[in-house]
mmCIF file of C-alpha atoms and ligand atoms in Angstrom:
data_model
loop_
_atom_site.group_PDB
_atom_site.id
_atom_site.type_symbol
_atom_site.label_atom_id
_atom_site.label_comp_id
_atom_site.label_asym_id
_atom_site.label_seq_id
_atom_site.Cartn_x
_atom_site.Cartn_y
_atom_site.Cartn_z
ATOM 1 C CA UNK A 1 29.379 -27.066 -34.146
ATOM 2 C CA UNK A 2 31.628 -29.183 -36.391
ATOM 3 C CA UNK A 3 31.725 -32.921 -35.086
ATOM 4 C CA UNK A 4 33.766 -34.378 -38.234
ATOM 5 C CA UNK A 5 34.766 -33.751 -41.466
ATOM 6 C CA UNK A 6 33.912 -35.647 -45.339
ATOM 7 C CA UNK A 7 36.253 -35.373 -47.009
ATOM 8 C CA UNK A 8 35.000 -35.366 -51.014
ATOM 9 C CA UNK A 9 38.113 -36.036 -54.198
ATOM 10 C CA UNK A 10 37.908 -34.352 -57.435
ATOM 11 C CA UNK A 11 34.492 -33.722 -58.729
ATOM 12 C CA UNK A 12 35.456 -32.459 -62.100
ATOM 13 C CA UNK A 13 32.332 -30.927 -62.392
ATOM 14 C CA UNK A 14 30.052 -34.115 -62.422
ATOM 15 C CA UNK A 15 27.719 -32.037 -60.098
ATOM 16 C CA UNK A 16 25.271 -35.215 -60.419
ATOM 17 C CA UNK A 17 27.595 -37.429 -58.457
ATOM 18 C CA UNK A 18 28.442 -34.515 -55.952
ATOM 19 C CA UNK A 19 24.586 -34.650 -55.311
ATOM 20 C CA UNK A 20 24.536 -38.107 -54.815
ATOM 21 C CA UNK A 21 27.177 -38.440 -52.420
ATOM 22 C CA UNK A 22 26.276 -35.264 -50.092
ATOM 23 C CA UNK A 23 22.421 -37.009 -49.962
ATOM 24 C CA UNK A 24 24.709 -40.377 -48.850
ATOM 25 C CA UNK A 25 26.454 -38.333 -46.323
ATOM 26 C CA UNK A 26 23.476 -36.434 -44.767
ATOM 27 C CA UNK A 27 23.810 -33.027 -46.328
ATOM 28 C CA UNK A 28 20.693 -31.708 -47.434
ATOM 29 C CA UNK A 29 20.025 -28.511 -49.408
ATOM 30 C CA UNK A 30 18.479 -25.597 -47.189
ATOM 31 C CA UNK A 31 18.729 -21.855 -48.097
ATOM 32 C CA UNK A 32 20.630 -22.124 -51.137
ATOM 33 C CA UNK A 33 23.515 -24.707 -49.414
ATOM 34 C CA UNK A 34 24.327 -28.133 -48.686
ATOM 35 C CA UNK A 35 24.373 -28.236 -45.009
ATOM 36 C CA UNK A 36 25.230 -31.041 -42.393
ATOM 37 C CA UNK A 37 24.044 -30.186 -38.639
ATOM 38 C CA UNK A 38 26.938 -31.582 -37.071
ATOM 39 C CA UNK A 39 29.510 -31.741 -40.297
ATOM 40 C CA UNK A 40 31.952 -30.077 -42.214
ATOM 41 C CA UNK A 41 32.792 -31.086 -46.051
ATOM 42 C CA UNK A 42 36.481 -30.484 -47.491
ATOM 43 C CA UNK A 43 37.196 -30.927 -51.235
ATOM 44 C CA UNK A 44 40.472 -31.645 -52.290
ATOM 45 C CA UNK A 45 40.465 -29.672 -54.896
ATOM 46 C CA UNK A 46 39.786 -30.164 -59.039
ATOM 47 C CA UNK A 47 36.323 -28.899 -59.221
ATOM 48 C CA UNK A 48 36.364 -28.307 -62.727
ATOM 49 C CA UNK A 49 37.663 -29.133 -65.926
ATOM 50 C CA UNK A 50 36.388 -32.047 -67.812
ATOM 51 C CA UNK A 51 32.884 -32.637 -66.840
ATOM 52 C CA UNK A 52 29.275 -31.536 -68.122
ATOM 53 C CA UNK A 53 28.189 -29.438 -64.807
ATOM 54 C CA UNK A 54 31.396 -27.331 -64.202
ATOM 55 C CA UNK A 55 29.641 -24.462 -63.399
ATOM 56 C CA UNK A 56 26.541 -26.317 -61.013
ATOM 57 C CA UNK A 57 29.828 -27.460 -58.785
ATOM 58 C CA UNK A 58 31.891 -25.004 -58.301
ATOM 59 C CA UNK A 59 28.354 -22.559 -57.429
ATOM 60 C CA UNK A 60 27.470 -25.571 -54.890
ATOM 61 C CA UNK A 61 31.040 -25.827 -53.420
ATOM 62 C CA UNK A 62 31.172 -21.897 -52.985
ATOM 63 C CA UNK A 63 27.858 -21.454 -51.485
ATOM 64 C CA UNK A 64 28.889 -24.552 -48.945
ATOM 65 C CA UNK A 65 32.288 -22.268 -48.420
ATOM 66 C CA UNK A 66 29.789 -19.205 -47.444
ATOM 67 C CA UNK A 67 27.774 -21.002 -45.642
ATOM 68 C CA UNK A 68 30.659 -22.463 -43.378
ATOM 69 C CA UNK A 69 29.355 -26.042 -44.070
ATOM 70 C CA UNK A 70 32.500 -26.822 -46.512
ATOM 71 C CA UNK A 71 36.369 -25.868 -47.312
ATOM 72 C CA UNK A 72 38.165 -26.430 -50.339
ATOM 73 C CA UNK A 73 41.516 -26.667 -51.112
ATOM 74 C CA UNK A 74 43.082 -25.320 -54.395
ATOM 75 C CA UNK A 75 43.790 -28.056 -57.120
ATOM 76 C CA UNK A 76 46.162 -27.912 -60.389
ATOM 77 C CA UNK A 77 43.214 -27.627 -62.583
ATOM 78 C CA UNK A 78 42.144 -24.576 -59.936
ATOM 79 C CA UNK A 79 45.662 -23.255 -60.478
ATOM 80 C CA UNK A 80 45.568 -23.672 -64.307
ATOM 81 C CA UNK A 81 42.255 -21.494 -64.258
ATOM 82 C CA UNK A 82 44.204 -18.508 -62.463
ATOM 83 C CA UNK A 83 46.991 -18.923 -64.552
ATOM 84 C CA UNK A 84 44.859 -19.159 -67.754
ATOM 85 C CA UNK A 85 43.238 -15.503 -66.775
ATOM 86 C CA UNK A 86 45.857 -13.639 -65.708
ATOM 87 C CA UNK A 87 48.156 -11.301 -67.288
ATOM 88 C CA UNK A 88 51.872 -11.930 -67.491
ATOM 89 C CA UNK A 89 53.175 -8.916 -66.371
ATOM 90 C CA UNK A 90 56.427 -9.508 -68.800
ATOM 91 C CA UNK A 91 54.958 -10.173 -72.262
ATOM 92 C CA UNK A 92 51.641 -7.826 -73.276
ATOM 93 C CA UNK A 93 49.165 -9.171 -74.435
ATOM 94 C CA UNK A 94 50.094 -13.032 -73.490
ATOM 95 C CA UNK A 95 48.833 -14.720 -70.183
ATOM 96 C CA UNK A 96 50.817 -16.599 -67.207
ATOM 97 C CA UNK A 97 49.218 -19.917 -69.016
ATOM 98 C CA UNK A 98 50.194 -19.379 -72.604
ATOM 99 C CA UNK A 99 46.518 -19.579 -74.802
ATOM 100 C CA UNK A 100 48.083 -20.552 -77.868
ATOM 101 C CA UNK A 101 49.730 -24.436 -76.519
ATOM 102 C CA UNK A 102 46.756 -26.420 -77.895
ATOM 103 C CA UNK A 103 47.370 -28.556 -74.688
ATOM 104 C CA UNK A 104 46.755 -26.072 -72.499
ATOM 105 C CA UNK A 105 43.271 -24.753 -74.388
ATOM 106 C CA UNK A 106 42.385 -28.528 -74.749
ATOM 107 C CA UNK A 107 42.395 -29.347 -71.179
ATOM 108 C CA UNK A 108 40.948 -26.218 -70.222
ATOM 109 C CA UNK A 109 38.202 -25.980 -73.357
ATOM 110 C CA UNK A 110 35.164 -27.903 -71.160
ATOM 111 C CA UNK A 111 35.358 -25.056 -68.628
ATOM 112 C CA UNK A 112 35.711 -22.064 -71.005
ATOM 113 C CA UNK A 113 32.627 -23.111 -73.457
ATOM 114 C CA UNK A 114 30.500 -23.341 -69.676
ATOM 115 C CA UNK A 115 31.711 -20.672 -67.996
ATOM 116 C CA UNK A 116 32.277 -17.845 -71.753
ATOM 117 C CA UNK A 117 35.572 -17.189 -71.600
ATOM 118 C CA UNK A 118 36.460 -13.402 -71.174
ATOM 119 C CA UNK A 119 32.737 -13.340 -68.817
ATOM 120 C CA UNK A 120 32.612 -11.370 -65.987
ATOM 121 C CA UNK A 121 30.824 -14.667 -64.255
ATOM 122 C CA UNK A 122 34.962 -16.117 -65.675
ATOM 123 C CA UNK A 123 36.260 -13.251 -63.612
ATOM 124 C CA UNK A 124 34.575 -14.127 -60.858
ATOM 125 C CA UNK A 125 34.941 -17.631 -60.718
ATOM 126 C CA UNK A 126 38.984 -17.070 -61.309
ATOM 127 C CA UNK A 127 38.625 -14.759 -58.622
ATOM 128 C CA UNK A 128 36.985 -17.182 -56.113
ATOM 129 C CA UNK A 129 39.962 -19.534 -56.763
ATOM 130 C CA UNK A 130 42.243 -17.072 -55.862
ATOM 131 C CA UNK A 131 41.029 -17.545 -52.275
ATOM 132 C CA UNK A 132 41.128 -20.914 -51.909
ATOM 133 C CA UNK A 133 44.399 -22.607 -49.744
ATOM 134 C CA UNK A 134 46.606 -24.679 -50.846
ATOM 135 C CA UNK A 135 46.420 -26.838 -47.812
ATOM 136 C CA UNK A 136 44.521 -27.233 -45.011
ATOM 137 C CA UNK A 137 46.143 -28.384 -41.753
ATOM 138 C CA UNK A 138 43.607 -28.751 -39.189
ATOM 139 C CA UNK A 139 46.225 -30.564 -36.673
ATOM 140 C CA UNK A 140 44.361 -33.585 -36.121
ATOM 141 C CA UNK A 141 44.213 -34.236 -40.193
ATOM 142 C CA UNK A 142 45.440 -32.535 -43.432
ATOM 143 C CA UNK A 143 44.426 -31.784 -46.744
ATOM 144 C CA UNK A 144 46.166 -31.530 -50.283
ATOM 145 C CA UNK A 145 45.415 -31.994 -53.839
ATOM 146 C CA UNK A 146 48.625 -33.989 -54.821
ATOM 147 C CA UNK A 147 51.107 -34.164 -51.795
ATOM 148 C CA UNK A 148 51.995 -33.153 -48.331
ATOM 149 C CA UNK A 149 55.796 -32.189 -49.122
ATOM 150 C CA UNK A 150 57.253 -30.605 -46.070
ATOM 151 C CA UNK A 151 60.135 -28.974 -48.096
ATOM 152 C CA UNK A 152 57.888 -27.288 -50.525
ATOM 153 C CA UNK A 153 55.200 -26.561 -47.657
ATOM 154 C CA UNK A 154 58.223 -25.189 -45.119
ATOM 155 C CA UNK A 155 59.265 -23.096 -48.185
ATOM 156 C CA UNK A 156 55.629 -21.734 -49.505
ATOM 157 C CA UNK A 157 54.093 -20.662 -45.468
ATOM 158 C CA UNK A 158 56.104 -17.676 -45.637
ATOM 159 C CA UNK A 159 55.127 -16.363 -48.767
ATOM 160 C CA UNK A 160 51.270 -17.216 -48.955
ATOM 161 C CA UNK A 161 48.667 -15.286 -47.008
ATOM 162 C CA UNK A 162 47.480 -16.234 -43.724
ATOM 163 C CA UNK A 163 44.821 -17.935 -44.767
ATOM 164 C CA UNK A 164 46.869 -19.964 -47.135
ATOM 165 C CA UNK A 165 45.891 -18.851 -50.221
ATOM 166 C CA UNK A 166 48.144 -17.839 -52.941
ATOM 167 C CA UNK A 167 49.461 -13.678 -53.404
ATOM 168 C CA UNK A 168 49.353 -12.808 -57.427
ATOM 169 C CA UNK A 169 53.013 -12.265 -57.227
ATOM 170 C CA UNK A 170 53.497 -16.072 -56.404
ATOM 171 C CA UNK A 171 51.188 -17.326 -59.070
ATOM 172 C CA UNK A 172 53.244 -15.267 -61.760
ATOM 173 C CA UNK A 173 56.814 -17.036 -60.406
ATOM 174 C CA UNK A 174 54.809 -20.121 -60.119
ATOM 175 C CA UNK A 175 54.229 -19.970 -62.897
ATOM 176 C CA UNK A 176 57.584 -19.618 -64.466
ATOM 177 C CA UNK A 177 59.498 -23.457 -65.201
ATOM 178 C CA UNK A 178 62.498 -23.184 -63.257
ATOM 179 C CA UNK A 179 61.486 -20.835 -60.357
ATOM 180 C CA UNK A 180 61.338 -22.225 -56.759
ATOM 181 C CA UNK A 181 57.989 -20.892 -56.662
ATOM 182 C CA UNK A 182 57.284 -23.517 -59.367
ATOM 183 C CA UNK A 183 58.746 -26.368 -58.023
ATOM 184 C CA UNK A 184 57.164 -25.963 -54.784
ATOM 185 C CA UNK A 185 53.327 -25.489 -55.882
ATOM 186 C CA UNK A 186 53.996 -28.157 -58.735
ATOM 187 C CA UNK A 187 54.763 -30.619 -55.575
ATOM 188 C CA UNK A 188 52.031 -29.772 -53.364
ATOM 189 C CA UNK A 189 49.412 -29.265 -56.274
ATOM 190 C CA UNK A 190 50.826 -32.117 -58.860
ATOM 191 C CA UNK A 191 52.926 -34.009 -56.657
ATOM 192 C CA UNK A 192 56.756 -35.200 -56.610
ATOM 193 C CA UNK A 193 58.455 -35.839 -60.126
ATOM 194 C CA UNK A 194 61.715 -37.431 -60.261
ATOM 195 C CA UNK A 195 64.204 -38.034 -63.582
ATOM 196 C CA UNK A 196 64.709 -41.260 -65.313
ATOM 197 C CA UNK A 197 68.446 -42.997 -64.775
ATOM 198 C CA UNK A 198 70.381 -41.273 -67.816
ATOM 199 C CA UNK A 199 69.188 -42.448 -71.301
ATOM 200 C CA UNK A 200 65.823 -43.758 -69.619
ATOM 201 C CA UNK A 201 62.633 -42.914 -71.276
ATOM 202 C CA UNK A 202 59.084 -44.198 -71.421
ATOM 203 C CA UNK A 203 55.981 -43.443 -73.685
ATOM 204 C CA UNK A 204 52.869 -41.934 -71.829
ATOM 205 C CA UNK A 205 49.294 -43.025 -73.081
ATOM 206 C CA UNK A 206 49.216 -40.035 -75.404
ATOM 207 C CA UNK A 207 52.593 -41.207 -76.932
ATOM 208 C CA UNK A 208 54.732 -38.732 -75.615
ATOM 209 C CA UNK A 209 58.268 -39.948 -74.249
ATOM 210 C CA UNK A 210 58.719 -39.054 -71.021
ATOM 211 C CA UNK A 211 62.093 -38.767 -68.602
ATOM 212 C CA UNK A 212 60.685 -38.157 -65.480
ATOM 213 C CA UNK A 213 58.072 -40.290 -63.615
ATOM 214 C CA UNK A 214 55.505 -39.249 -60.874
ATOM 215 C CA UNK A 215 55.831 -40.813 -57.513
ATOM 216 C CA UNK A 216 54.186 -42.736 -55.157
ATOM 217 C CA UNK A 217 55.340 -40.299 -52.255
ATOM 218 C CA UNK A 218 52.563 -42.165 -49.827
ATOM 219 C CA UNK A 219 54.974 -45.508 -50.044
ATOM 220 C CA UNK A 220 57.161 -46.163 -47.473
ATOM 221 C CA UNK A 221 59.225 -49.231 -49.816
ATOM 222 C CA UNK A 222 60.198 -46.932 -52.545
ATOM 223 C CA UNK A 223 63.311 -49.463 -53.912
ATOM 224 C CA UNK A 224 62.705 -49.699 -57.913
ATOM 225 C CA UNK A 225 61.293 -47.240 -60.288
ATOM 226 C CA UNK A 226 58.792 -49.116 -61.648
ATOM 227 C CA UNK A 227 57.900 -49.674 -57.843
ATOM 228 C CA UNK A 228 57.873 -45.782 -56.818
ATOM 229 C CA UNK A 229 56.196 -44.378 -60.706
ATOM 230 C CA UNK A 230 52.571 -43.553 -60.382
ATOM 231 C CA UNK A 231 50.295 -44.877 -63.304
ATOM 232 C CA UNK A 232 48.261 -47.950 -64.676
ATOM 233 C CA UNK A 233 50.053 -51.080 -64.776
ATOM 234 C CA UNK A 234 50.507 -51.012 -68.890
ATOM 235 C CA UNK A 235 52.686 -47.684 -68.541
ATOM 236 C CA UNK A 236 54.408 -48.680 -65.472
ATOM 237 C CA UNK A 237 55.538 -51.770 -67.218
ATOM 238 C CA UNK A 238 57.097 -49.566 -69.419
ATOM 239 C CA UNK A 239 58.982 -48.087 -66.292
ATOM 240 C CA UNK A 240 62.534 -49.935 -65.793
ATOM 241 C CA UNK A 241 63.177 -52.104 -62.864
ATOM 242 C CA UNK A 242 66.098 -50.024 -61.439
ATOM 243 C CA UNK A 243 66.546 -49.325 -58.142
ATOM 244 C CA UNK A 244 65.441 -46.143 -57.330
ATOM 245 C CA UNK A 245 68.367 -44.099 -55.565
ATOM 246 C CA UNK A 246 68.027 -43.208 -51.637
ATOM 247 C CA UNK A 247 68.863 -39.603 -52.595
ATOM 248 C CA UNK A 248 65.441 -39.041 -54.835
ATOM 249 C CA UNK A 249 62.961 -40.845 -52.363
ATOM 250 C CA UNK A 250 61.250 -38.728 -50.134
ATOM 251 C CA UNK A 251 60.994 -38.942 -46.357
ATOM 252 C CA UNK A 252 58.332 -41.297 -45.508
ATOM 253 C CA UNK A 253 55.450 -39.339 -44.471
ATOM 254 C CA UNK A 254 54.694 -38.782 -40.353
ATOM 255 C CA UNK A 255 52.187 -36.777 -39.382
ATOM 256 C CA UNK A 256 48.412 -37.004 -38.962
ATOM 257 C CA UNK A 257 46.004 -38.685 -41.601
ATOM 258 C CA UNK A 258 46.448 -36.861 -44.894
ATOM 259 C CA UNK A 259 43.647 -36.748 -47.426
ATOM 260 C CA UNK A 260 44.535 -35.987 -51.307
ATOM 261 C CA UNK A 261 43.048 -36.403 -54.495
ATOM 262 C CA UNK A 262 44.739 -36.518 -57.896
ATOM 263 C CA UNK A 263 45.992 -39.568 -58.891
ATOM 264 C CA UNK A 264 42.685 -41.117 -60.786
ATOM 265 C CA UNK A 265 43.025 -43.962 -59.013
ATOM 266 C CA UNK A 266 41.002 -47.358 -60.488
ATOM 267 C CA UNK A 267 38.813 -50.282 -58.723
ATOM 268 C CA UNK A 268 37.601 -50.269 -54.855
ATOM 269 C CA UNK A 269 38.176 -47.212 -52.742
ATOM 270 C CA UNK A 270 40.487 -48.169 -49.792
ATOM 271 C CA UNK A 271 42.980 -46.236 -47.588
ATOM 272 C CA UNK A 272 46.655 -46.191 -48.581
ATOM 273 C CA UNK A 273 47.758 -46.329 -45.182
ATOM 274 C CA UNK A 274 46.851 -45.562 -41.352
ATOM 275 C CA UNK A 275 47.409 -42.095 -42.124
ATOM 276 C CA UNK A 276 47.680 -41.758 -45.992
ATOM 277 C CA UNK A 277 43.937 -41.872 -48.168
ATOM 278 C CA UNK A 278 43.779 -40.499 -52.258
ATOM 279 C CA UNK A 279 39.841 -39.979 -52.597
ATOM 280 C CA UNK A 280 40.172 -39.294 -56.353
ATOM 281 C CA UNK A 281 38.598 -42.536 -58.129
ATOM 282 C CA UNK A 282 38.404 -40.734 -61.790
ATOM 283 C CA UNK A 283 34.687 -39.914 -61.846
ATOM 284 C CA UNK A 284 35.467 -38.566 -65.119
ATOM 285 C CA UNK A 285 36.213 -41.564 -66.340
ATOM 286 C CA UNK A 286 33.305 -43.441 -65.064
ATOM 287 C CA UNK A 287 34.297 -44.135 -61.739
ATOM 288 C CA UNK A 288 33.026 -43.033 -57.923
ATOM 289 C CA UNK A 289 33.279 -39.847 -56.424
ATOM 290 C CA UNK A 290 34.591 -40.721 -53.312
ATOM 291 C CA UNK A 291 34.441 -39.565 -49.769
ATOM 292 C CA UNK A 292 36.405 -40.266 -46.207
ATOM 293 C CA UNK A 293 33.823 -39.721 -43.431
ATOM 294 C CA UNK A 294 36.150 -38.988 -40.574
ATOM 295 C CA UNK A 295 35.066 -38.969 -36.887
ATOM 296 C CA UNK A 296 38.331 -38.158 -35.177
ATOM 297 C CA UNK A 297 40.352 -41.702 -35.669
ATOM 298 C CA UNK A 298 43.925 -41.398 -35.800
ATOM 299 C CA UNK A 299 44.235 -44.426 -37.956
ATOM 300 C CA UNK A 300 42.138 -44.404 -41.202
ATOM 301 C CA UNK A 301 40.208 -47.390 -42.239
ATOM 302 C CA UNK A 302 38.586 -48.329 -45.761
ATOM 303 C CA UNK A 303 35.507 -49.044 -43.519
ATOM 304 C CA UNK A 304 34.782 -45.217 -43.647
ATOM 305 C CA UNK A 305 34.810 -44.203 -47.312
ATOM 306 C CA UNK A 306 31.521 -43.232 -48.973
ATOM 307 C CA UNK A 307 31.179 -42.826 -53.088
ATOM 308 C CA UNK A 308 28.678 -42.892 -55.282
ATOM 309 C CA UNK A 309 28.582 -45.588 -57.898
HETATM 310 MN MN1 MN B 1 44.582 -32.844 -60.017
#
């Protein structure tokens, strides 16, 4: 019997902090799973990639899946893993995720050395991904790695499996730049991106120049760029002060409390809103893993987040 859920942000695989926090919630570890006796976990998503127990977390998180004590939503570096693996069914011999972008085997390097890339333990992992949804909408809350985007969400139900996890046919358009099927996961799994006024550029913290800026979609006052871009204050500064057009803000989200990860947020947890909390504190980058312990309120409070550091 499921009284609540915890819901837990990226772990990145730093499995030690993923042990902390399910001791902090109650879980303890009995026949091979992290168990609650009146709880349910749900990860947002981004187990891996980065950290030094990539393998330790996702094991953990699928045995709490098995065991019915946990869900998991699919996250971009989830996605990335699928895409990395598989086949594109146009060009022998190359993968959806091209190998040979150094970007693309940089990010994903941590989680190839643990896992042996080309393994059949690799298969399997990729494999368990596969399965995982790329939302959960339990009516009285949801969850999503990046962003609840009704357009993307109305256009993706019909073409994803009942359970909500992704068909192989939609991660090969998905991954293709260009496709809807690529615009739509890229907004539920990376969340909304929005072009620069003409002649606009900024330069990220790897010194790229960029034209388009992720948004705050949570925000209901979304009236300047620098206002709406996502990022630490030293590159939104770098962001111009131009109103941001009507036309590229999103709806303000309505709907129950959604949970989401993502954004490596910085400093104390807290809510976003009565029905808007990011758990994702960068644990990779020496902050909290984070959790939202959530006993059937309609309006979130910071009072009910759990991390641990
Ligand atoms: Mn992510």
């Amino acid at each position: 019997m499921v009284f609540g859920y915890d819901i837990i942000g990226d772990v990145h695989g730093h499995y030690d902090h993923l042990e902390v926090l399910l001791r902090r919630l109650g879980y303890r570890e009995t026949d091979g799973a992290w168990r609650h006796p009146g709880r349910q976990a749900i990860f947002v998503g981004d187990l891996i990639d980065r950290g030094p127990k990539q393998l330790q977390t996702v094991n953990a998180v699928r045995s709490m899946v098995d065991a019915g004590s946990a869900r998991c939503v699919l996250g971009n570096h989830e996605f990335n893993a699928i895409a990395w693996f598989m086949p594109d069914p146009a060009l022998p011999g190359q993968h959806l995720r091209p190998h040979d972008a150094r970007d693309n085997r940089r990010q994903h390097r941590e989680f190839l050395a643990q896992v042996g890339e080309g393994s059949r333990l690799h298969r399997e992992i990729v494999e368990w991904f596969k399965s995982l949804p790329l939302w959960i909408d339990a009516g009285a809350i949801r969850v999503v790695h990046a962003c609840w985007h009704p357009p993307s969400i109305d256009w993706l139900t019909p073409r994803i499996h009942a359970d909500s996890s992704v068909p192989d046919t939609l991660h090969v358009e998905g991954s293709r730049r260009g496709r809807p099927a690529y615009a739509a996961i890229e907004s539920v799994c990376k969340g909304l991106e929005v072009p620069l006024p003409e002649g606009v550029s900024f330069r990220d913290k790897d010194g790229c120049a960029r034209q388009e800026a992720r948004i705050k979609w949570w925000e209901p006052e979304l009236d300047t760029y620098r206002k709406a871009a996502i990022g630490p204050p030293d590159l939104t500064e770098r962001i111009p002060d131009l109103p941001f057009p009507e036309g590229l803000r999103p709806p303000p989200y309505q709907g129950p409390p959604v949970f989401f990860g993502h954004y490596w947020f910085r400093g104390k947890p807290q809510v976003l809103s009565d029905n808007c909390a990011c758990l994702d504190y960068s644990v990779a980058k020496d902050g909290p893993l984070v959790a939202y312990r959530w006993d059937g309120e309609t309006r979130l409070t910071s009072k009910r987040m759990v991390w641990s550091r």
